[in-house]
Short mmCIF file of C-alpha atoms in Angstrom, two decimals:
data_model
loop_
_atom_site.label_atom_id
_atom_site.label_comp_id
_atom_site.label_asym_id
_atom_site.label_seq_id
_atom_site.Cartn_x
_atom_site.Cartn_y
_atom_site.Cartn_z
CA MET A 1167 60.20 -45.26 96.73
CA ASN A 1168 62.09 -43.21 94.17
CA ARG A 1169 63.06 -40.28 96.33
CA LYS A 1170 65.99 -39.33 98.54
CA TYR A 1171 63.99 -39.22 101.75
CA HIS A 1172 61.53 -41.40 103.64
CA THR A 1173 59.35 -38.79 105.31
CA GLN A 1174 58.34 -35.17 104.90
CA MET A 1175 60.21 -34.38 108.12
CA GLU A 1176 63.40 -36.06 106.90
CA ALA A 1177 63.21 -34.12 103.63
CA ALA A 1178 62.68 -30.86 105.49
CA ARG A 1179 65.68 -31.52 107.71
CA MET A 1180 67.76 -32.26 104.62
CA GLY A 1181 66.76 -28.88 103.19
CA ILE A 1182 64.53 -30.45 100.52
CA ILE A 1183 61.26 -28.73 99.62
CA THR A 1184 58.93 -31.54 98.59
CA PRO A 1185 56.04 -31.29 96.10
CA GLU A 1186 53.68 -31.58 99.07
CA MET A 1187 55.34 -28.62 100.83
CA LYS A 1188 54.94 -26.54 97.66
CA ILE A 1189 51.20 -27.29 97.54
CA VAL A 1190 50.78 -26.45 101.22
CA ALA A 1191 52.75 -23.21 100.84
CA LYS A 1192 50.53 -22.11 97.97
CA ASP A 1193 47.32 -22.99 99.82
CA GLU A 1194 48.43 -21.18 102.95
CA GLY A 1195 49.85 -18.09 101.22
CA ARG A 1196 53.24 -18.75 102.80
CA THR A 1197 56.72 -19.22 101.40
CA GLU A 1198 57.95 -22.71 100.68
CA GLU A 1199 60.90 -22.16 103.00
CA TYR A 1200 58.57 -21.14 105.82
CA ILE A 1201 56.66 -24.41 105.48
CA ARG A 1202 59.84 -26.49 105.17
CA ASP A 1203 61.24 -24.97 108.36
CA LEU A 1204 58.08 -25.71 110.36
CA VAL A 1205 57.95 -29.30 109.09
CA ALA A 1206 61.61 -29.75 110.08
CA LYS A 1207 60.79 -28.53 113.60
CA GLY A 1208 57.72 -30.77 113.88
CA GLN A 1209 55.41 -27.77 114.29
CA VAL A 1210 53.65 -28.57 111.01
CA ALA A 1211 52.75 -32.07 109.83
CA ILE A 1212 51.91 -32.96 106.24
CA PRO A 1213 50.41 -36.46 106.43
CA ALA A 1214 51.08 -37.82 102.94
CA ASN A 1215 51.66 -41.53 102.43
CA PRO A 1216 53.14 -41.97 98.92
CA ALA A 1217 50.78 -44.94 98.42
CA HIS A 1218 47.76 -42.62 98.74
CA LYS A 1219 47.23 -41.76 95.11
CA GLY A 1220 45.36 -38.58 94.30
CA LEU A 1221 45.93 -37.04 97.73
CA LYS A 1222 45.48 -33.27 98.07
CA PRO A 1223 48.12 -32.58 100.75
CA SER A 1224 47.31 -30.30 103.68
CA GLY A 1225 49.52 -28.80 106.34
CA ILE A 1226 48.48 -29.13 109.97
CA GLY A 1227 49.92 -26.64 112.43
CA SER A 1228 48.73 -23.86 114.74
CA MET A 1229 50.23 -21.14 112.52
CA LEU A 1230 48.35 -22.42 109.46
CA LYS A 1231 44.64 -22.50 108.65
CA THR A 1232 42.72 -24.74 111.05
CA LYS A 1233 41.88 -28.08 109.44
CA ILE A 1234 38.97 -30.41 110.19
CA ASN A 1235 38.63 -34.17 110.28
CA VAL A 1236 35.49 -36.22 109.64
CA ASN A 1237 35.01 -39.59 111.36
CA LEU A 1238 33.21 -42.23 109.28
CA GLY A 1239 32.98 -46.01 109.05
CA VAL A 1240 30.58 -48.87 109.52
CA SER A 1241 29.56 -50.57 112.75
CA ARG A 1242 27.84 -53.86 113.54
CA ASP A 1243 24.47 -52.10 113.58
CA CYS A 1244 25.04 -49.80 110.57
CA LYS A 1245 27.07 -51.55 107.92
CA ASP A 1246 26.28 -50.06 104.51
CA TYR A 1247 29.58 -49.12 102.85
CA ASP A 1248 27.72 -47.31 100.05
CA ILE A 1249 26.24 -44.92 102.60
CA GLU A 1250 29.68 -44.40 104.12
CA MET A 1251 31.06 -43.52 100.69
CA GLU A 1252 28.21 -41.06 100.23
CA LYS A 1253 29.26 -39.45 103.52
CA VAL A 1254 32.88 -39.33 102.30
CA MET A 1255 32.00 -37.52 99.08
CA SER A 1256 29.73 -35.10 100.95
CA ALA A 1257 32.53 -34.38 103.40
CA VAL A 1258 35.03 -33.72 100.62
CA ASP A 1259 32.55 -31.45 98.81
CA LEU A 1260 32.06 -29.45 102.01
CA GLY A 1261 35.81 -28.95 102.40
CA ALA A 1262 36.91 -31.51 105.01
CA GLU A 1263 40.67 -31.96 104.87
CA ALA A 1264 40.74 -35.44 106.44
CA ILE A 1265 38.61 -38.57 106.72
CA MET A 1266 39.11 -41.10 109.51
CA ASP A 1267 37.82 -44.60 108.78
CA LEU A 1268 36.74 -45.96 112.16
CA SER A 1269 35.03 -49.07 110.78
CA SER A 1270 34.55 -51.79 113.39
CA HIS A 1271 32.71 -54.43 111.38
CA GLY A 1272 32.86 -56.37 108.14
CA ASN A 1273 35.51 -56.59 105.46
CA THR A 1274 37.31 -53.36 106.23
CA GLN A 1275 40.33 -53.53 103.92
CA PRO A 1276 38.55 -53.03 100.56
CA PHE A 1277 36.82 -49.89 101.90
CA ARG A 1278 40.10 -48.57 103.30
CA GLN A 1279 41.85 -49.25 100.00
CA LEU A 1280 39.02 -47.55 98.11
CA LEU A 1281 39.42 -44.47 100.26
CA CYS A 1282 43.17 -44.40 99.64
CA SER A 1283 42.67 -44.70 95.88
CA LYS A 1284 39.69 -42.36 95.38
CA CYS A 1285 39.54 -39.82 98.20
CA PRO A 1286 41.68 -36.64 97.90
CA ALA A 1287 41.41 -35.89 101.62
CA MET A 1288 43.96 -37.24 104.08
CA ILE A 1289 42.99 -40.69 105.37
CA GLY A 1290 43.43 -41.73 108.99
CA THR A 1291 42.66 -44.96 110.85
CA VAL A 1292 42.85 -46.49 114.33
CA PRO A 1293 44.55 -49.86 113.75
CA ILE A 1294 43.48 -51.38 117.07
CA TYR A 1295 39.83 -51.16 115.93
CA ASP A 1296 40.67 -53.23 112.90
CA SER A 1297 42.76 -55.85 114.71
CA VAL A 1298 39.86 -57.90 116.06
CA ILE A 1299 38.03 -57.64 112.72
CA HIS A 1300 41.08 -58.47 110.59
CA TYR A 1301 42.05 -61.58 112.54
CA GLN A 1302 38.49 -62.56 113.54
CA ARG A 1303 39.77 -63.31 117.03
CA ASP A 1304 38.61 -61.76 120.26
CA LEU A 1305 40.74 -59.12 121.94
CA ALA A 1306 42.44 -61.31 124.56
CA GLU A 1307 43.55 -63.78 121.87
CA LEU A 1308 45.55 -61.17 119.97
CA THR A 1309 49.29 -60.74 120.46
CA ALA A 1310 51.44 -57.63 120.42
CA GLN A 1311 52.77 -58.74 117.03
CA ASP A 1312 49.21 -58.90 115.69
CA PHE A 1313 48.70 -55.24 116.54
CA ILE A 1314 52.01 -54.26 114.96
CA ASP A 1315 51.19 -56.19 111.79
CA VAL A 1316 47.87 -54.35 111.42
CA VAL A 1317 49.69 -51.01 111.68
CA ARG A 1318 51.92 -52.23 108.83
CA LEU A 1319 48.88 -53.36 106.83
CA HIS A 1320 47.25 -49.95 107.11
CA ALA A 1321 50.49 -48.23 106.13
CA GLU A 1322 50.82 -50.45 103.08
CA ASP A 1323 47.20 -49.71 102.12
CA GLY A 1324 48.04 -46.01 101.94
CA VAL A 1325 46.67 -44.34 105.07
CA ASP A 1326 48.28 -40.99 105.85
CA PHE A 1327 48.02 -41.08 109.65
CA VAL A 1328 47.24 -43.62 112.35
CA THR A 1329 45.93 -43.00 115.83
CA LEU A 1330 47.92 -45.05 118.34
CA HIS A 1331 47.10 -45.07 122.04
CA CYS A 1332 50.72 -45.30 123.19
CA GLY A 1333 50.47 -43.13 126.28
CA ILE A 1334 48.78 -45.44 128.75
CA THR A 1335 50.69 -48.13 130.60
CA ARG A 1336 49.96 -50.75 133.22
CA LYS A 1337 50.26 -47.97 135.78
CA THR A 1338 47.12 -46.47 134.25
CA ILE A 1339 45.17 -49.61 135.22
CA SER A 1340 45.88 -48.89 138.88
CA GLN A 1341 44.98 -45.21 138.48
CA ILE A 1342 41.62 -46.03 136.95
CA ARG A 1343 40.84 -48.82 139.43
CA ASP A 1344 41.68 -46.54 142.33
CA GLY A 1345 38.77 -44.37 141.23
CA GLY A 1346 38.45 -40.61 141.16
CA ARG A 1347 37.04 -40.41 137.64
CA LYS A 1348 33.35 -40.24 136.83
CA MET A 1349 33.71 -41.60 133.29
CA ASN A 1350 36.88 -43.73 133.55
CA ILE A 1351 38.16 -44.11 129.94
CA VAL A 1352 35.83 -43.00 127.14
CA SER A 1353 38.32 -43.37 124.28
CA ARG A 1354 37.24 -46.44 122.31
CA GLY A 1355 40.82 -47.27 121.32
CA GLY A 1356 42.09 -46.46 124.79
CA SER A 1357 39.51 -48.75 126.37
CA LEU A 1358 40.54 -51.61 124.06
CA VAL A 1359 44.21 -51.18 125.00
CA PHE A 1360 43.23 -51.01 128.68
CA ALA A 1361 41.09 -54.15 128.34
CA TRP A 1362 43.86 -56.04 126.55
CA MET A 1363 46.39 -55.16 129.25
CA ALA A 1364 43.91 -56.06 132.01
CA MET A 1365 43.12 -59.45 130.44
CA THR A 1366 46.63 -60.48 129.38
CA GLY A 1367 48.77 -58.92 132.09
CA HIS A 1368 51.10 -57.49 129.42
CA GLU A 1369 52.30 -53.95 128.86
CA ASN A 1370 50.63 -51.72 126.26
CA PRO A 1371 52.06 -53.09 122.97
CA PHE A 1372 51.91 -49.68 121.29
CA TYR A 1373 54.14 -48.32 124.07
CA GLU A 1374 56.39 -51.37 124.51
CA TYR A 1375 57.07 -51.76 120.78
CA TYR A 1376 56.88 -48.08 119.89
CA ASP A 1377 60.26 -48.04 118.13
CA GLU A 1378 59.25 -50.91 115.84
CA ILE A 1379 56.02 -49.09 114.99
CA LEU A 1380 57.98 -45.91 114.27
CA ASP A 1381 60.14 -47.85 111.81
CA ILE A 1382 56.98 -48.86 109.92
CA CYS A 1383 55.72 -45.28 109.92
CA ARG A 1384 59.08 -44.00 108.72
CA GLU A 1385 59.17 -46.50 105.87
CA HIS A 1386 55.73 -45.45 104.59
CA ASP A 1387 55.74 -41.80 105.70
CA VAL A 1388 52.73 -42.35 107.94
CA THR A 1389 52.15 -39.64 110.53
CA VAL A 1390 51.63 -40.84 114.10
CA SER A 1391 48.61 -39.32 115.81
CA LEU A 1392 49.23 -39.94 119.49
CA GLY A 1393 45.81 -40.87 120.88
CA ASP A 1394 44.66 -39.53 124.23
CA ALA A 1395 43.24 -42.63 125.88
CA CYS A 1396 42.63 -40.67 129.09
CA ARG A 1397 40.86 -37.72 127.52
CA PRO A 1398 38.05 -36.48 129.77
CA GLY A 1399 34.62 -37.84 128.86
CA CYS A 1400 32.81 -35.38 131.10
CA LEU A 1401 33.49 -31.94 132.56
CA ALA A 1402 34.24 -33.41 135.99
CA ASP A 1403 37.27 -35.31 134.62
CA ALA A 1404 38.78 -32.40 132.67
CA THR A 1405 42.44 -31.56 133.28
CA ASP A 1406 42.82 -34.23 135.98
CA GLY A 1407 45.97 -36.10 136.92
CA CYS A 1408 45.20 -39.05 134.66
CA GLN A 1409 44.89 -36.80 131.59
CA ILE A 1410 48.00 -34.75 132.38
CA GLU A 1411 50.18 -37.75 133.21
CA GLU A 1412 49.35 -39.31 129.86
CA LEU A 1413 50.13 -35.99 128.14
CA LEU A 1414 53.56 -35.97 129.76
CA ARG A 1415 54.20 -39.40 128.29
CA LEU A 1416 52.94 -38.25 124.89
CA GLY A 1417 55.49 -35.44 125.02
CA GLU A 1418 58.28 -38.01 125.45
CA LEU A 1419 56.88 -40.14 122.64
CA THR A 1420 56.70 -37.08 120.36
CA GLN A 1421 60.42 -36.53 120.72
CA ARG A 1422 61.18 -40.21 120.12
CA ALA A 1423 59.22 -40.07 116.86
CA TRP A 1424 60.97 -36.89 115.76
CA ASP A 1425 64.31 -38.57 116.48
CA LYS A 1426 63.36 -41.02 113.71
CA ASP A 1427 62.04 -38.26 111.39
CA VAL A 1428 58.46 -39.44 111.87
CA GLN A 1429 55.80 -36.73 111.86
CA VAL A 1430 53.55 -36.44 114.92
CA MET A 1431 50.19 -35.01 115.90
CA VAL A 1432 48.99 -35.13 119.50
CA GLU A 1433 45.33 -35.75 120.26
CA GLY A 1434 43.55 -33.87 123.00
CA PRO A 1435 40.35 -33.53 124.99
CA GLY A 1436 37.44 -34.24 125.09
CA HIS A 1437 34.93 -32.61 127.45
CA VAL A 1438 36.41 -29.41 128.90
CA PRO A 1439 34.80 -26.37 130.57
CA MET A 1440 35.29 -23.21 128.52
CA ASP A 1441 37.53 -21.59 131.13
CA GLN A 1442 40.02 -24.49 130.95
CA ILE A 1443 40.37 -24.82 127.17
CA ALA A 1444 43.04 -22.19 126.53
CA ALA A 1445 45.16 -23.53 129.41
CA ASN A 1446 44.89 -27.08 128.01
CA MET A 1447 46.19 -25.86 124.64
CA LYS A 1448 49.13 -24.02 126.19
CA VAL A 1449 50.12 -26.97 128.39
CA GLN A 1450 50.11 -29.28 125.36
CA GLN A 1451 52.18 -26.86 123.30
CA THR A 1452 54.76 -26.71 126.08
CA ILE A 1453 54.92 -30.43 126.89
CA CYS A 1454 54.85 -31.58 123.25
CA LYS A 1455 57.17 -28.84 121.97
CA GLY A 1456 54.70 -27.32 119.52
CA ALA A 1457 53.59 -30.55 117.81
CA PRO A 1458 50.20 -30.01 116.11
CA PHE A 1459 47.32 -30.51 118.53
CA TYR A 1460 44.31 -32.50 117.25
CA VAL A 1461 41.22 -32.06 119.44
CA LEU A 1462 37.79 -33.69 119.62
CA GLY A 1463 35.59 -30.66 120.24
CA PRO A 1464 36.27 -29.88 123.03
CA LEU A 1465 32.66 -30.19 124.23
CA VAL A 1466 31.88 -27.43 126.71
CA THR A 1467 28.85 -29.06 128.36
CA ASP A 1468 27.65 -32.62 128.94
CA ILE A 1469 23.90 -32.05 128.64
CA ALA A 1470 23.27 -31.40 124.93
CA PRO A 1471 22.78 -34.77 123.22
CA GLY A 1472 21.34 -34.07 119.79
CA TYR A 1473 23.17 -30.73 119.69
CA ASP A 1474 26.74 -31.72 120.43
CA HIS A 1475 27.89 -30.33 117.08
CA ILE A 1476 27.15 -26.94 118.68
CA THR A 1477 28.84 -27.66 122.02
CA ALA A 1478 31.88 -28.89 120.07
CA ALA A 1479 31.95 -25.87 117.77
CA ILE A 1480 32.00 -23.53 120.75
CA GLY A 1481 34.91 -25.42 122.29
CA GLY A 1482 36.64 -25.94 118.94
CA ALA A 1483 36.67 -22.22 118.16
CA ILE A 1484 38.25 -21.42 121.54
CA ALA A 1485 40.73 -24.29 121.20
CA ALA A 1486 41.85 -23.38 117.68
CA ALA A 1487 42.18 -19.70 118.57
CA SER A 1488 44.35 -20.82 121.50
CA GLY A 1489 46.67 -23.10 119.52
CA ALA A 1490 44.87 -26.26 118.37
CA ALA A 1491 45.63 -27.06 114.74
CA PHE A 1492 43.15 -29.79 113.82
CA LEU A 1493 39.50 -30.15 114.84
CA CYS A 1494 37.74 -33.49 114.79
CA TYR A 1495 34.14 -32.79 113.93
CA VAL A 1496 31.28 -33.78 116.20
CA THR A 1497 27.80 -34.45 114.84
CA PRO A 1498 24.30 -34.16 116.37
CA ALA A 1499 24.42 -37.96 116.74
CA GLU A 1500 27.39 -37.87 119.15
CA HIS A 1501 26.69 -40.07 122.21
CA LEU A 1502 23.52 -41.35 120.51
CA ALA A 1503 24.07 -43.21 117.22
CA LEU A 1504 26.18 -43.64 114.12
CA PRO A 1505 25.75 -40.37 112.19
CA ASN A 1506 23.74 -40.38 108.98
CA VAL A 1507 24.48 -38.24 105.91
CA ASP A 1508 22.63 -35.21 107.28
CA ASP A 1509 24.37 -35.53 110.68
CA VAL A 1510 27.72 -35.57 108.89
CA ARG A 1511 26.81 -32.44 106.95
CA GLN A 1512 25.75 -30.57 110.09
CA GLY A 1513 28.87 -31.66 111.94
CA ILE A 1514 31.15 -30.50 109.15
CA ILE A 1515 29.52 -27.09 108.81
CA ALA A 1516 29.70 -26.53 112.59
CA SER A 1517 33.39 -27.43 112.61
CA LYS A 1518 34.11 -25.28 109.55
CA ILE A 1519 32.50 -22.31 111.30
CA ALA A 1520 34.63 -22.92 114.40
CA ALA A 1521 37.81 -23.28 112.36
CA HIS A 1522 37.13 -20.16 110.31
CA ALA A 1523 36.28 -18.08 113.37
CA ALA A 1524 39.52 -19.18 115.00
CA ASP A 1525 41.60 -18.35 111.92
CA ILE A 1526 40.19 -14.82 111.97
CA ALA A 1527 41.00 -14.51 115.67
CA LYS A 1528 44.56 -15.73 115.00
CA GLY A 1529 44.97 -13.01 112.36
CA LEU A 1530 46.03 -15.39 109.60
CA PRO A 1531 46.74 -13.65 106.29
CA GLY A 1532 43.55 -13.48 104.22
CA ALA A 1533 41.41 -15.23 106.85
CA ARG A 1534 38.81 -12.44 106.86
CA ASP A 1535 38.72 -11.84 103.08
CA GLN A 1536 35.62 -13.95 102.53
CA ASP A 1537 33.82 -12.19 105.39
CA ASP A 1538 34.66 -8.80 103.87
CA ARG A 1539 33.29 -9.94 100.49
CA MET A 1540 30.13 -11.12 102.25
CA ALA A 1541 29.74 -7.70 103.91
CA ASP A 1542 30.05 -6.00 100.52
CA ALA A 1543 27.44 -8.34 99.04
CA ARG A 1544 25.05 -7.71 101.94
CA ARG A 1545 25.46 -3.95 101.64
CA LYS A 1546 24.52 -4.17 97.97
CA LEU A 1547 21.68 -6.64 98.69
CA ASP A 1548 23.33 -8.90 96.13
CA TRP A 1549 21.87 -12.27 97.07
CA ASP A 1550 23.73 -14.34 94.48
CA ALA A 1551 27.03 -12.93 95.72
CA GLN A 1552 26.02 -13.70 99.31
CA PHE A 1553 25.32 -17.31 98.43
CA LEU A 1554 28.69 -17.51 96.67
CA GLU A 1555 30.50 -16.50 99.88
CA ALA A 1556 28.41 -18.68 102.22
CA LEU A 1557 29.98 -21.73 103.86
CA ASP A 1558 26.85 -23.68 102.90
CA PRO A 1559 25.33 -21.94 99.86
CA GLU A 1560 22.75 -24.67 99.28
CA THR A 1561 21.15 -24.28 102.70
CA ALA A 1562 21.28 -20.47 102.62
CA LYS A 1563 19.57 -20.31 99.22
CA ALA A 1564 16.98 -22.92 100.19
CA ILE A 1565 15.95 -20.94 103.28
CA ARG A 1566 15.57 -17.68 101.35
CA ASP A 1567 13.69 -19.31 98.48
CA SER A 1568 11.28 -21.07 100.84
CA ARG A 1569 10.24 -17.73 102.39
CA ALA A 1570 10.68 -15.28 99.53
CA PRO A 1571 9.77 -11.58 99.94
CA GLU A 1572 7.01 -9.92 97.95
CA ASP A 1573 7.77 -8.43 94.53
CA ASP A 1574 7.80 -4.78 95.61
CA HIS A 1575 10.69 -5.45 97.98
CA SER A 1576 12.29 -8.50 96.37
CA ASP A 1577 15.75 -7.12 97.10
CA THR A 1578 15.15 -7.60 100.85
CA CYS A 1579 14.20 -10.73 102.80
CA SER A 1580 10.94 -11.72 104.48
CA MET A 1581 12.31 -10.88 107.94
CA CYS A 1582 12.20 -7.09 107.61
CA GLY A 1583 10.71 -6.41 104.20
CA LYS A 1584 10.65 -2.64 103.58
CA PHE A 1585 11.88 -2.10 107.14
CA CYS A 1586 15.25 -3.49 105.97
CA ALA A 1587 18.02 -1.32 107.43
CA VAL A 1588 20.33 -1.94 104.49
CA ARG A 1589 17.62 -0.92 101.97
CA SER A 1590 16.76 2.22 103.95
CA MET A 1591 20.42 3.26 104.28
CA ASN A 1592 21.15 2.66 100.59
CA LYS A 1593 18.16 4.81 99.60
CA ALA A 1594 18.92 7.52 102.15
CA LEU A 1595 22.55 7.83 101.08
CA ALA A 1596 21.45 7.95 97.44
CA GLY A 1597 18.98 10.75 98.20
CA GLU A 1598 15.97 8.56 97.32
CA TYR A 1599 12.50 8.48 98.88
CA ILE A 1600 12.22 5.66 101.42
CA ASP A 1601 8.84 3.93 101.24
CA ILE A 1602 7.94 1.75 104.21
CA LEU A 1603 4.26 0.88 103.77
#
């Protein structure tokens, strides 16, 4: 690596403004020094593995624009990598800043390497998913060193961040077995770590060998995303002792990573009632010293399968307005199936709406500019300009075109026709006759 620093955080602490910081500063409308200072403090992460060629760097932090992540990857039942790549390109076109490859079947490395060579979005993975697949050995037959070696493999392949479930320990086994939770552990990675500990009798390898893993991440400038194995999987488990105790441990692990100049994100809930979301964000910010918070949803109700992109968007907007920096999208297929291309599209749009709404609420510079341009276009009944400002122009145009108004009021839509308030006001203010029939 032909540079004077290993990680973005190390560079920032040395007073160096990296090329990635310059790109982030320009995208955010902030000064380069402002970004450098936040990276040095750990309050902004720029996941950017030098081996990820063609990466478009993004900054993740509560004082920056809210970013979204898209989960993809094959499973045993849905294993077409071409379809997954179609989802990737759709996600990038729709503005997703990150792609997480959660593949749990097949020859995963070529797909991961393809992502790191072709995809401009940040790439994340969960190495424990890949461990069983990579070694073709069942979970109990794997060693701690096997898990560590897969982290290294992913780093060498070029991934920008890795989710590691470091915060649960053998004590967690007793907590879960003692009961008190409706849904136990719903994190896939967390359940695998739990199962491995239960079967082998050993400590969580991602916790026990955390320093060795940090050395790998430092060498390749891979950001650690501290997974929340005990995130609530239903409203009844939200903000319980199991979740909070793990968060306390994640706060300690955040500082240990920063001590080695390794960037950190902290993952969060999960299923959370609306009235608890803001408090969850504030507690995380305090315990983890302002490290970027990466949340799944949160989902604000448990009873909307088929519509969980909506329940997640409601929670995501509240979370981001209250301090979350990074939203993991949720699709209509959540809890039901591997999402298809259309599910991915719907999930991304829902998350983009939540992120944008939160950025406006946070008062970020320029966050409302697009909305103001849309208002101008609507006032003028300029439909082409409205489509230009829409988050999903294709869908907006398709809906209007499928139900077009009649010729004598083609400037309106088929909802109101000549009763259109905007048309009536424009004519009235211009002193024109207002025909209704």
